[in-house]
Coordinates of C-alpha atoms and ligand atoms in Angstrom, one line a residue:
X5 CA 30.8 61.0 18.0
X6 CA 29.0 58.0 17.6
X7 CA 28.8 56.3 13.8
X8 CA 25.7 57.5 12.2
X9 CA 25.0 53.5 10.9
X10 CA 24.4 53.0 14.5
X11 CA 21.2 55.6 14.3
X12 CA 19.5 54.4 11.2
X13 CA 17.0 51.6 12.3
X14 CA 17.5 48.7 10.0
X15 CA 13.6 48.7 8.5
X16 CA 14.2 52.4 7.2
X17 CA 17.5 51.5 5.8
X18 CA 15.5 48.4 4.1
X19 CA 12.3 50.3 3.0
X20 CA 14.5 53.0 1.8
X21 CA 16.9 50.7 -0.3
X22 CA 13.8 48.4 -1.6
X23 CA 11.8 51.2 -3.0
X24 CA 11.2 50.9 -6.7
X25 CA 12.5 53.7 -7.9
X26 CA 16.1 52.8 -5.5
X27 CA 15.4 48.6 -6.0
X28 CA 19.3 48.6 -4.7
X29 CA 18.5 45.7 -1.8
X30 CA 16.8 43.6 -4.7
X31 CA 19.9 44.3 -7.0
X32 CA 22.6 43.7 -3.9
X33 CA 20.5 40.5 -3.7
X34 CA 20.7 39.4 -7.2
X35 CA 24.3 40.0 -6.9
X36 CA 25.4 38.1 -3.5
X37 CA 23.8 35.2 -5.1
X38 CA 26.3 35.3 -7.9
X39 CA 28.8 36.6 -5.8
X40 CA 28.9 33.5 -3.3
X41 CA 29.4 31.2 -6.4
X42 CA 33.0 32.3 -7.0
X43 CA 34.6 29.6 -4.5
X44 CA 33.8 25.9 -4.1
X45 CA 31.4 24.8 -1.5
X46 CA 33.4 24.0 0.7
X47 CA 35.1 27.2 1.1
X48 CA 34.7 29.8 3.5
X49 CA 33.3 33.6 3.6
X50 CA 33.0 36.7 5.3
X51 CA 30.2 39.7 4.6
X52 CA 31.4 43.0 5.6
X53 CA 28.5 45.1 6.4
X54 CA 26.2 42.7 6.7
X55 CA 23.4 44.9 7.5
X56 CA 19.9 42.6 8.3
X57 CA 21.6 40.1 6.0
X58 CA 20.5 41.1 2.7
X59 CA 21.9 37.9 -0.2
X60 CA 22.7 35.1 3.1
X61 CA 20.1 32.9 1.8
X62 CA 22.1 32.3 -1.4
X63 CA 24.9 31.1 0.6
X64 CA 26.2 27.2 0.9
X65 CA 29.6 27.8 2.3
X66 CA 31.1 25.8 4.7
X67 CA 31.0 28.8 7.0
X68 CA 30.5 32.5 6.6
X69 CA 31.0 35.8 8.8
X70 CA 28.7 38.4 8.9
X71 CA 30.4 41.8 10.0
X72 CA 28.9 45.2 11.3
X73 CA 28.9 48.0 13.4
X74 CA 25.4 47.7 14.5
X75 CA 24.1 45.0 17.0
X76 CA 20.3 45.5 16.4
X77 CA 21.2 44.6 12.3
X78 CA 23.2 41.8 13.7
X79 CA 20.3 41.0 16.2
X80 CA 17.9 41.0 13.3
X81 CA 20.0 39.2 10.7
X82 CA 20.3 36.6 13.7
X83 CA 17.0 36.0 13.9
X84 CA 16.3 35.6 10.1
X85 CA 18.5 33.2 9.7
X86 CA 17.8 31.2 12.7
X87 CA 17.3 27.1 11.7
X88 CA 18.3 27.9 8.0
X89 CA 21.9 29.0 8.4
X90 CA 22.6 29.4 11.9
X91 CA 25.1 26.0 12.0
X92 CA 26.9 28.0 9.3
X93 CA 26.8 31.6 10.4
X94 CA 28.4 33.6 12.7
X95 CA 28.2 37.4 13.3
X96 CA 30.9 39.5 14.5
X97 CA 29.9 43.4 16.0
X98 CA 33.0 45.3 14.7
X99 CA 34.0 48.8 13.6
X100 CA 36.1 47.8 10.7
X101 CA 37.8 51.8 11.0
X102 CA 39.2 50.4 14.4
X103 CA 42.9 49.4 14.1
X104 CA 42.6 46.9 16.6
X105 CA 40.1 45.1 14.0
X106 CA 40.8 41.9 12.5
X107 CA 39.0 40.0 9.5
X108 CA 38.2 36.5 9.7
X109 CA 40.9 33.9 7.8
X110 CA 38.2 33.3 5.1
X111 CA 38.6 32.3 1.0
X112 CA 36.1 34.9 -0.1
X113 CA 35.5 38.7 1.4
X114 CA 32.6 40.2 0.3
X115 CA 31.9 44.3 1.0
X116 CA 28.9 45.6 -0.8
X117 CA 28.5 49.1 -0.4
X118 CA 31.0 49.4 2.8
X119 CA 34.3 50.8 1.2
X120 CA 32.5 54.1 0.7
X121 CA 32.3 54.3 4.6
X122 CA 35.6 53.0 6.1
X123 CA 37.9 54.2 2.5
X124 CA 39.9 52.2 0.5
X125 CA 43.4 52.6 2.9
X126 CA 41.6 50.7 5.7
X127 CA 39.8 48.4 3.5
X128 CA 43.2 47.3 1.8
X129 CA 45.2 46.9 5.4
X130 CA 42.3 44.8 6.3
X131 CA 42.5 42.3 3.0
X132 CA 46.1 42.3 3.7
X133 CA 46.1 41.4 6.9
X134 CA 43.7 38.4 6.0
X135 CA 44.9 37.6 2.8
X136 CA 41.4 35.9 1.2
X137 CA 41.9 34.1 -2.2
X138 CA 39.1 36.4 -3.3
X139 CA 37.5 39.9 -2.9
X140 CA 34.3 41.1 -4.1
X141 CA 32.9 44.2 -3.8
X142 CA 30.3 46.8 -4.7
X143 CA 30.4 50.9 -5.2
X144 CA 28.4 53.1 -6.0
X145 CA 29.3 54.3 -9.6
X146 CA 28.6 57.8 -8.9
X147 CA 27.2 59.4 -12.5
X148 CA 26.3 63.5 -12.9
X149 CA 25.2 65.6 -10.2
X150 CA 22.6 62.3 -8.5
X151 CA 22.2 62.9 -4.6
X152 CA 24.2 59.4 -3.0
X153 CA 21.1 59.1 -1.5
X154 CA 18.5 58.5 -3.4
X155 CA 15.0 60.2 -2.9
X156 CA 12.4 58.1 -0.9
X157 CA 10.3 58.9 1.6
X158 CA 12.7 57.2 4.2
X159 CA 15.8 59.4 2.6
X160 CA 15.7 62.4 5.6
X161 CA 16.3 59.4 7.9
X162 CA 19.2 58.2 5.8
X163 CA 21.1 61.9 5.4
X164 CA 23.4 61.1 8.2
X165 CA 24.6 58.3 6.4
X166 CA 25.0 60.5 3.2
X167 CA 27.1 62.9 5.2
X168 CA 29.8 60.0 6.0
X169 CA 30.2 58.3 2.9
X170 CA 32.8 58.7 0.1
X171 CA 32.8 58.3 -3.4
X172 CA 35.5 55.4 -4.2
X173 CA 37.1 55.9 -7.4
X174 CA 37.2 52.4 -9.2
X175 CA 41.1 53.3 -10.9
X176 CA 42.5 54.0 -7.2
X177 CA 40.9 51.1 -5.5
X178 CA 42.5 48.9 -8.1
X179 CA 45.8 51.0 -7.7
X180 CA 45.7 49.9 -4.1
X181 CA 44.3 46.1 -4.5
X182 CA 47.2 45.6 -7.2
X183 CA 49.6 47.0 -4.5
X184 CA 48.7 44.7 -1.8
X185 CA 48.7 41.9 -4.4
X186 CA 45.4 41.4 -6.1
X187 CA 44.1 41.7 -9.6
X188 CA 41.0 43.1 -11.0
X189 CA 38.8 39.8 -12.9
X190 CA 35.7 41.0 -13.1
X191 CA 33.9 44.7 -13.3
X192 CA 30.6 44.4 -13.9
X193 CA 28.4 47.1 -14.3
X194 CA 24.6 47.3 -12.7
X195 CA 22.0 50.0 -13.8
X196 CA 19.6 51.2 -10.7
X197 CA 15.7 52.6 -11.4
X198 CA 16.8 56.1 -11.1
X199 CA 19.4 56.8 -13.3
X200 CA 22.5 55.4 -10.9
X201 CA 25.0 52.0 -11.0
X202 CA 26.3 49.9 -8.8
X203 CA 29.8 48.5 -9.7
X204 CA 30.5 45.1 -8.7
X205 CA 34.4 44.4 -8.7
X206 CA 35.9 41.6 -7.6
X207 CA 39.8 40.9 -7.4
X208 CA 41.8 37.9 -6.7
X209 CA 44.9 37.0 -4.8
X210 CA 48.1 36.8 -7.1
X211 CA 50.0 34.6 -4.2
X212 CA 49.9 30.8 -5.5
X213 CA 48.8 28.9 -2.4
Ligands
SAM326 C1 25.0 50.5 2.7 S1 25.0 49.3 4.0 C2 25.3 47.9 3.0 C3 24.4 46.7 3.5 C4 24.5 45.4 2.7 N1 25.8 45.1 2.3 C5 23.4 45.3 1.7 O1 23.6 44.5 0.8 O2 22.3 45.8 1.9 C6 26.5 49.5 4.8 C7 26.6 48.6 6.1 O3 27.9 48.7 6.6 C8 27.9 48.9 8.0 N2 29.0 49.7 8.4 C9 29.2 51.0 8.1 N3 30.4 51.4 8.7 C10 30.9 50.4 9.3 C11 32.1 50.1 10.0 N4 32.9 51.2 10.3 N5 32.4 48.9 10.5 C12 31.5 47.9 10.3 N6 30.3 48.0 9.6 C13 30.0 49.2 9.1 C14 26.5 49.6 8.3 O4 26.1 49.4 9.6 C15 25.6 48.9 7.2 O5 25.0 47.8 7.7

């Protein structure tokens, strides 16, 4: 069956996840820009589930990656960022559930809002196989009995998504980060319009290099 990511068209993703009362595109936003200043300039990055390239603008590293299943995000996140970043980016169509899939050698990973559709196993034998300095993601905190996805009037298009998605448990991602070798230095906690959070975690390598 083919991945349901690959049926959503990117402007309903977008319209759904910039609605006011979702505003989860502005806050990835507001985040990626903070994110990309955890390394020096002149370090590299790669953006797992890059989508249309939602928080790029904020970057200055030498290089980043921008990963997804989807070409037409890809396509469209190309086009953005053509004559602003385009020396510096480079998009890679990958299905990161694929054994056969390999990470860029970068200093910084980023994956907002991806672990909850590939699970943390995968996620951890693809950070230890690339071994970046540092790792920063996002989850969804989930709180009570709120839908995952959130109502809009884009939401129906979006249920497929819902469908695949799983909750990732902040204690047993850490569990399996510290296994692999990283430590948790930052949870940061961000409140949505409707009620929800998004949890920004970001780990870093224990190997001295
Ligand atoms: C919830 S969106 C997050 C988008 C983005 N990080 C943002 O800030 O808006 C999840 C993204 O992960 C991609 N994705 C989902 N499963 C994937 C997989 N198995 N391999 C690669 N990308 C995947 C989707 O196509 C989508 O662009």
């Amino acid at each position: 069956m083919e991945n349901p990511w690959k049926q959503v068209p990117l402007s309903s993703y977008e319209l759904h996840m910039s609605q006011k009362n979702v505003a989860q595109l502005q806050i990835l936003n507001k985040i990626m820009e903070k994110q990309f200043k955890v390394c020096a300039k002149s370090s590299d990055a790669a953006v797992l589930g890059v989508a249309g390239g939602n928080g790029l603008e904020h970057c200055h590293l030498k290089k980043v990656y921008g990963i997804d299943i989807n070409p037409q995000y890809l396509q469209a996140c190309a086009a953005r960022f053509q004559g602003s970043l385009d020396s510096q980016l480079e998009l890679w169509e990958m299905d990161l559930r694929e054994p056969f899939a390999k990470l860029p050698k970068v200093d910084l990973v980023l994956a907002n809002l991806l672990v909850e559709y590939i699970g943390i196993e995968i996620f951890c034998e693809k950070i230890a196989e690339a071994l970046p300095k540092h790792v920063s993601c996002v989850i969804q905190k989930v709180t009570g009995d709120l839908d995952f996805v959130s109502r809009s009037p884009y939401q129906d298009q979006l249920q497929p998504i819902g469908r695949l998605h799983s909750d990732i448990d902040k204690a047993k991602l850490t569990l399996k980060m510290r296994e692999i070798g990283y430590s948790l230095v930052l949870s940061e906690i961000w409140a949505l319009p409707d009620g929800k959070q998004l949890l920004r975690l970001d780990y870093q390598s224990n190997m001295k290099i």
